[in-house]
Amino acid sequence: MKNMKELFVDGVNYGRYRPTYPPALYNHIREKMGLKGNERAKMALDVGCGSGQVTVELLSLCEKVKGIDISEGQLKGAIQKDGIIYDIGTSNNLPVENQSLDLITVGQAAHW
């Protein structure tokens, strides 16, 4: 890696060095959503998903997860799993239909 900027352009490198969230966070979200046991909601949206670290964890809460990010490089290196769809997008122009989501998350993207 030549400089800090490269850390945020390349999803593979970014995912390697970025800390993850604790399982307690997802348990808290599950509780707030009213999900019991292994029950899952239908659809989540992860805004500013970067390399997909939160996106992939949301599969424990929802059957399908859409991750959006403005960085094509981040999305190219994002974690791939059945049930996840990635797309270029921004928070002020969400690429989803009205009333189609059960959960919206924004991890460490708010500061960007």
mmCIF file of C-alpha atoms in Angstrom, residues 4 6 8 19 22 25 36 39 41 46 50 54 64 71 77 80 82-83 86-87 92 104:
data_model
loop_
_atom_site.group_PDB
_atom_site.id
_atom_site.type_symbol
_atom_site.label_atom_id
_atom_site.label_comp_id
_atom_site.label_asym_id
_atom_site.label_seq_id
_atom_site.Cartn_x
_atom_site.Cartn_y
_atom_site.Cartn_z
ATOM 1 C CA MET A 4 -3.902 6.015 3.000
ATOM 2 C CA GLU A 6 -5.398 3.427 -1.473
ATOM 3 C CA PHE A 8 -10.280 3.336 0.811
ATOM 4 C CA PRO A 19 -12.036 -3.616 12.283
ATOM 5 C CA PRO A 22 -19.001 -7.111 17.646
ATOM 6 C CA LEU A 25 -24.401 -5.202 17.766
ATOM 7 C CA LYS A 36 -37.041 -14.374 17.323
ATOM 8 C CA GLU A 39 -36.237 -15.669 12.071
ATOM 9 C CA ALA A 41 -36.825 -10.212 7.810
ATOM 10 C CA ASP A 46 -26.447 -1.261 3.859
ATOM 11 C CA GLY A 50 -17.555 -0.482 1.403
ATOM 12 C CA VAL A 54 -21.559 -5.256 7.690
ATOM 13 C CA LYS A 64 -31.608 -10.462 1.149
ATOM 14 C CA SER A 71 -16.768 3.509 -4.731
ATOM 15 C CA GLY A 77 -13.521 -6.231 -3.572
ATOM 16 C CA GLN A 80 -19.708 -12.148 -2.167
ATOM 17 C CA ASP A 82 -25.840 -15.673 -1.933
ATOM 18 C CA GLY A 83 -28.486 -13.174 -0.890
ATOM 19 C CA TYR A 86 -24.110 -4.712 -4.535
ATOM 20 C CA ASP A 87 -24.769 -1.536 -6.473
ATOM 21 C CA ASN A 92 -29.681 10.776 -1.273
ATOM 22 C CA ILE A 104 -31.391 0.303 6.707
#
